[in-house]
PDB file of C-alpha atoms in Angstrom:
ATOM      1  CA  MET B   9      -6.976  38.966  -2.218  1.00 92.00           C
ATOM      2  CA  PRO B  10      -4.435  37.556   0.247  1.00 90.00           C
ATOM      3  CA  ALA B  11      -2.646  34.291  -0.436  1.00 87.00           C
ATOM      4  CA  LEU B  12      -3.952  31.104   1.139  1.00 88.00           C
ATOM      5  CA  LYS B  13      -2.035  30.072   4.254  1.00 93.00           C
ATOM      6  CA  PRO B  14      -3.368  26.660   5.325  1.00 96.00           C
ATOM      7  CA  ASP B  15      -2.650  25.428   8.830  1.00 97.00           C
ATOM      8  CA  VAL B  16      -1.794  21.931   7.580  1.00 98.00           C
ATOM      9  CA  ALA B  17      -1.075  20.339   4.210  1.00 97.00           C
ATOM     10  CA  PHE B  18      -1.549  16.581   3.900  1.00 97.00           C
ATOM     11  CA  LEU B  19       0.669  15.523   1.010  1.00 97.00           C
ATOM     12  CA  VAL B  20       0.447  12.088  -0.612  1.00 97.00           C
ATOM     13  CA  VAL B  21       3.716  10.745  -2.028  1.00 97.00           C
ATOM     14  CA  GLN B  22       4.973   7.474  -3.457  1.00 97.00           C
ATOM     15  CA  ARG B  23       7.737   7.122  -0.887  1.00 97.00           C
ATOM     16  CA  ALA B  24       9.443   8.925   1.961  1.00 98.00           C
ATOM     17  CA  ASP B  25      12.087   8.236   4.551  1.00 98.00           C
ATOM     18  CA  LYS B  26      11.391   8.561   8.281  1.00 98.00           C
ATOM     19  CA  ALA B  27      12.786  12.120   8.274  1.00 98.00           C
ATOM     20  CA  GLY B  28      10.156  13.207   5.742  1.00 97.00           C
ATOM     21  CA  ASN B  29      12.344  13.516   2.647  1.00 98.00           C
ATOM     22  CA  SER B  30       9.813  12.557   0.001  1.00 97.00           C
ATOM     23  CA  HIS B  31       9.891  11.329  -3.567  1.00 96.00           C
ATOM     24  CA  ILE B  32       6.982  12.098  -5.838  1.00 95.00           C
ATOM     25  CA  TRP B  33       6.753  11.610  -9.585  1.00 94.00           C
ATOM     26  CA  GLY B  34       4.117  11.866 -12.268  1.00 91.00           C
ATOM     27  CA  SER B  35       1.446  14.505 -11.858  1.00 88.00           C
ATOM     28  CA  THR B  36       2.269  16.485  -8.737  1.00 90.00           C
ATOM     29  CA  GLY B  37      -0.717  18.833  -8.829  1.00 89.00           C
ATOM     30  CA  LEU B  38      -0.149  21.550  -6.237  1.00 91.00           C
ATOM     31  CA  THR B  39       1.927  19.376  -3.900  1.00 91.00           C
ATOM     32  CA  GLN B  40       4.997  21.584  -3.876  1.00 90.00           C
ATOM     33  CA  GLU B  41       3.014  24.807  -3.640  1.00 93.00           C
ATOM     34  CA  ALA B  42       0.946  23.417  -0.748  1.00 94.00           C
ATOM     35  CA  SER B  43       4.125  22.381   1.054  1.00 92.00           C
ATOM     36  CA  ILE B  44       5.462  25.921   0.776  1.00 93.00           C
ATOM     37  CA  ALA B  45       2.207  27.633   1.782  1.00 95.00           C
ATOM     38  CA  ALA B  46       1.228  25.519   4.795  1.00 96.00           C
ATOM     39  CA  ASN B  47       2.291  26.115   8.381  1.00 97.00           C
ATOM     40  CA  LYS B  48       2.669  22.358   8.943  1.00 98.00           C
ATOM     41  CA  ILE B  49       3.234  19.435   6.574  1.00 98.00           C
ATOM     42  CA  ILE B  50       2.093  15.874   7.104  1.00 98.00           C
ATOM     43  CA  VAL B  51       3.396  13.415   4.522  1.00 98.00           C
ATOM     44  CA  LEU B  52       1.219  10.396   3.722  1.00 98.00           C
ATOM     45  CA  ALA B  53       3.636   7.945   2.107  1.00 98.00           C
ATOM     46  CA  ASP B  54       2.625   4.847   0.224  1.00 98.00           C
ATOM     47  CA  GLU B  55       5.994   3.385   1.174  1.00 98.00           C
ATOM     48  CA  ILE B  56       8.599   4.190   3.849  1.00 99.00           C
ATOM     49  CA  VAL B  57      12.148   3.636   2.601  1.00 98.00           C
ATOM     50  CA  GLU B  58      15.690   4.016   3.876  1.00 98.00           C
ATOM     51  CA  PRO B  59      17.323   7.462   3.471  1.00 98.00           C
ATOM     52  CA  GLU B  60      19.738   5.990   0.906  1.00 97.00           C
ATOM     53  CA  VAL B  61      16.837   5.332  -1.480  1.00 96.00           C
ATOM     54  CA  ILE B  62      15.800   8.983  -1.325  1.00 97.00           C
ATOM     55  CA  ALA B  63      19.421  10.188  -1.623  1.00 95.00           C
ATOM     56  CA  SER B  64      19.942   8.019  -4.717  1.00 93.00           C
ATOM     57  CA  ASP B  65      17.571  10.223  -6.738  1.00 92.00           C
ATOM     58  CA  PRO B  66      17.680  13.757  -5.311  1.00 92.00           C
ATOM     59  CA  SER B  67      15.766  15.391  -8.169  1.00 90.00           C
ATOM     60  CA  ARG B  68      12.584  13.557  -7.143  1.00 92.00           C
ATOM     61  CA  VAL B  69      12.670  15.207  -3.699  1.00 95.00           C
ATOM     62  CA  LEU B  70       9.953  17.850  -3.968  1.00 90.00           C
ATOM     63  CA  ILE B  71       9.442  17.893  -0.213  1.00 90.00           C
ATOM     64  CA  PRO B  72      12.611  18.031   1.911  1.00 94.00           C
ATOM     65  CA  GLY B  73      12.425  16.540   5.385  1.00 96.00           C
ATOM     66  CA  PHE B  74      13.430  19.712   7.251  1.00 96.00           C
ATOM     67  CA  GLY B  75       9.990  21.181   6.549  1.00 94.00           C
ATOM     68  CA  VAL B  76       7.961  18.072   7.390  1.00 98.00           C
ATOM     69  CA  ASP B  77       6.175  17.796  10.736  1.00 98.00           C
ATOM     70  CA  ALA B  78       5.083  14.152  10.484  1.00 98.00           C
ATOM     71  CA  VAL B  79       5.466  11.148   8.199  1.00 98.00           C
ATOM     72  CA  CYS B  80       2.757   8.495   8.099  1.00 98.00           C
ATOM     73  CA  HIS B  81       2.776   5.184   6.248  1.00 98.00           C
ATOM     74  CA  VAL B  82      -0.653   5.240   4.577  1.00 98.00           C
ATOM     75  CA  PRO B  83      -0.947   2.944   1.541  1.00 96.00           C
ATOM     76  CA  ALA B  84      -3.631   4.149  -0.879  1.00 97.00           C
ATOM     77  CA  ALA B  85      -4.015   7.517   0.875  1.00 97.00           C
ATOM     78  CA  CYS B  86      -4.576   8.935  -2.604  1.00 96.00           C
ATOM     79  CA  HIS B  87      -7.830   6.997  -3.161  1.00 98.00           C
ATOM     80  CA  PRO B  88      -9.888   7.598  -5.243  1.00 98.00           C
ATOM     81  CA  ALA B  89      -7.271   9.615  -7.154  1.00 96.00           C
ATOM     82  CA  PRO B  90      -4.351   7.843  -8.850  1.00 97.00           C
ATOM     83  CA  LEU B  91      -0.753   7.712  -7.650  1.00 97.00           C
ATOM     84  CA  ILE B  92       1.604   7.007 -10.550  1.00 95.00           C
ATOM     85  CA  GLY B  93       3.316   3.641 -10.225  1.00 96.00           C
ATOM     86  CA  LYS B  94       1.188   2.671  -7.197  1.00 97.00           C
ATOM     87  CA  TRP B  95      -2.590   3.086  -7.673  1.00 97.00           C
ATOM     88  CA  LYS B  96      -5.002   3.559 -10.590  1.00 97.00           C
ATOM     89  CA  ARG B  97      -7.814   6.124 -10.552  1.00 97.00           C
ATOM     90  CA  ASP B  98     -11.066   4.697  -9.159  1.00 98.00           C
ATOM     91  CA  ASN B  99     -13.457   5.858 -11.866  1.00 98.00           C
ATOM     92  CA  HIS B 100     -16.417   3.981 -10.342  1.00 97.00           C
ATOM     93  CA  PHE B 101     -15.914   5.672  -6.973  1.00 98.00           C
ATOM     94  CA  PHE B 102     -15.774   9.124  -8.595  1.00 98.00           C
ATOM     95  CA  HIS B 103     -18.894   8.308 -10.635  1.00 98.00           C
ATOM     96  CA  ASP B 104     -20.788   7.122  -7.550  1.00 97.00           C
ATOM     97  CA  TYR B 105     -19.630  10.180  -5.594  1.00 97.00           C
ATOM     98  CA  HIS B 106     -20.950  12.549  -8.277  1.00 97.00           C
ATOM     99  CA  LYS B 107     -24.230  10.640  -8.459  1.00 97.00           C
ATOM    100  CA  GLU B 108     -24.710  10.439  -4.669  1.00 97.00           C
ATOM    101  CA  THR B 109     -23.795  14.030  -3.710  1.00 98.00           C
ATOM    102  CA  ARG B 110     -25.986  16.220  -5.887  1.00 97.00           C
ATOM    103  CA  ASP B 111     -27.598  18.127  -3.041  1.00 97.00           C
ATOM    104  CA  PRO B 112     -26.476  19.116   0.473  1.00 98.00           C
ATOM    105  CA  ALA B 113     -28.470  16.388   2.267  1.00 98.00           C
ATOM    106  CA  ASP B 114     -27.093  13.665  -0.013  1.00 98.00           C
ATOM    107  CA  PHE B 115     -23.583  15.041   0.417  1.00 98.00           C
ATOM    108  CA  ASP B 116     -24.021  14.948   4.187  1.00 98.00           C
ATOM    109  CA  ARG B 117     -25.164  11.294   4.034  1.00 98.00           C
ATOM    110  CA  TRP B 118     -22.184  10.443   1.813  1.00 98.00           C
ATOM    111  CA  CYS B 119     -19.807  12.102   4.308  1.00 98.00           C
ATOM    112  CA  ASP B 120     -21.342  10.052   7.115  1.00 98.00           C
ATOM    113  CA  GLU B 121     -20.859   6.806   5.199  1.00 98.00           C
ATOM    114  CA  TRP B 122     -17.370   7.431   3.791  1.00 98.00           C
ATOM    115  CA  VAL B 123     -15.765   9.855   6.275  1.00 97.00           C
ATOM    116  CA  ARG B 124     -17.376  10.488   9.656  1.00 98.00           C
ATOM    117  CA  ASP B 125     -18.543   6.934  10.443  1.00 98.00           C
ATOM    118  CA  LEU B 126     -15.164   5.349   9.668  1.00 98.00           C
ATOM    119  CA  PRO B 127     -12.711   5.450  12.593  1.00 98.00           C
ATOM    120  CA  ASP B 128      -9.519   5.302  10.524  1.00 96.00           C
ATOM    121  CA  HIS B 129      -7.949   4.662   7.138  1.00 95.00           C
ATOM    122  CA  GLU B 130      -7.887   0.903   7.705  1.00 95.00           C
ATOM    123  CA  ALA B 131     -11.676   0.928   8.118  1.00 97.00           C
ATOM    124  CA  TYR B 132     -11.931   2.930   4.893  1.00 97.00           C
ATOM    125  CA  ARG B 133      -9.747   0.379   3.090  1.00 96.00           C
ATOM    126  CA  ALA B 134     -11.773  -2.501   4.537  1.00 96.00           C
ATOM    127  CA  LYS B 135     -15.015  -0.876   3.348  1.00 96.00           C
ATOM    128  CA  LEU B 136     -13.589  -0.747  -0.177  1.00 96.00           C
ATOM    129  CA  GLY B 137     -12.651  -4.431   0.059  1.00 91.00           C
ATOM    130  CA  GLY B 138     -11.256  -6.151  -3.026  1.00 90.00           C
ATOM    131  CA  GLN B 139     -12.157  -3.122  -5.114  1.00 93.00           C
ATOM    132  CA  LEU B 140      -9.047  -1.387  -3.752  1.00 94.00           C
ATOM    133  CA  GLU B 141      -6.707  -4.272  -4.592  1.00 94.00           C
ATOM    134  CA  ASP B 142      -8.002  -4.183  -8.173  1.00 96.00           C
ATOM    135  CA  LEU B 143      -6.621  -0.636  -8.380  1.00 97.00           C
ATOM    136  CA  ARG B 144      -3.105  -1.562  -7.263  1.00 96.00           C
ATOM    137  CA  ILE B 145      -0.550  -1.120 -10.056  1.00 96.00           C
ATOM    138  CA  LEU B 146       1.424  -4.340 -10.362  1.00 94.00           C
ATOM    139  CA  GLY B 147       3.532  -3.461 -13.395  1.00 91.00           C
ATOM    140  CA  ASP B 148       7.046  -2.135 -13.213  1.00 88.00           C
ATOM    141  CA  ILE B 149       8.315   0.331 -15.812  1.00 88.00           C
ATOM    142  CA  PRO B 150      11.234   2.140 -14.158  1.00 85.00           C
ATOM    143  CA  SER B 151      12.700   5.261 -15.685  1.00 85.00           C
ATOM    144  CA  ALA B 152      16.301   5.373 -16.849  1.00 84.00           C
ATOM    145  CA  PRO B 153      18.710   6.095 -13.992  1.00 81.00           C
ATOM    146  CA  ALA B 154      20.390   9.489 -13.871  1.00 83.00           C
ATOM    147  CA  ASN B 155      24.153   9.774 -13.550  1.00 86.00           C
ATOM    148  CA  TYR B 156      25.064  11.849 -10.501  1.00 82.00           C
ATOM    149  CA  ALA B 157      28.798  11.123 -10.682  1.00 84.00           C
ATOM    150  CA  THR B 158      31.122  14.024  -9.854  1.00 84.00           C
ATOM    151  CA  GLU B 159      34.375  12.493 -11.141  1.00 89.00           C
TER     152      GLU B 159
END
């Protein structure tokens, strides 16, 4: 069986600079593999930062900017999945999805409501309302800094 070669990979990351250099931490799933396999990469960043922020921690760069075709600032693009340090998993949404999509007709109705009938991500976020803000991670538990000194 031949390897998958997707046209586009949409990759959700915690932060990226405008050139597409992207930091991701926690569970990365198949993010790096998808970035290698795809013909084009679109980064959906929860936060856009200055290049110096990315350069300050080079080992978190799983997606280098030279391979990125577009960078978009899309807070909560991961929903309903979690994004470590940014968003919790929306267990209720997953539960409702599983309950409401048990047959093809129900799945089609769900896609109309949550995908096709919404013009953009902002409409999706508005439809979720305060439920989305309840999933925002407010705590701050930074990891220990690494020493990248050369002298």
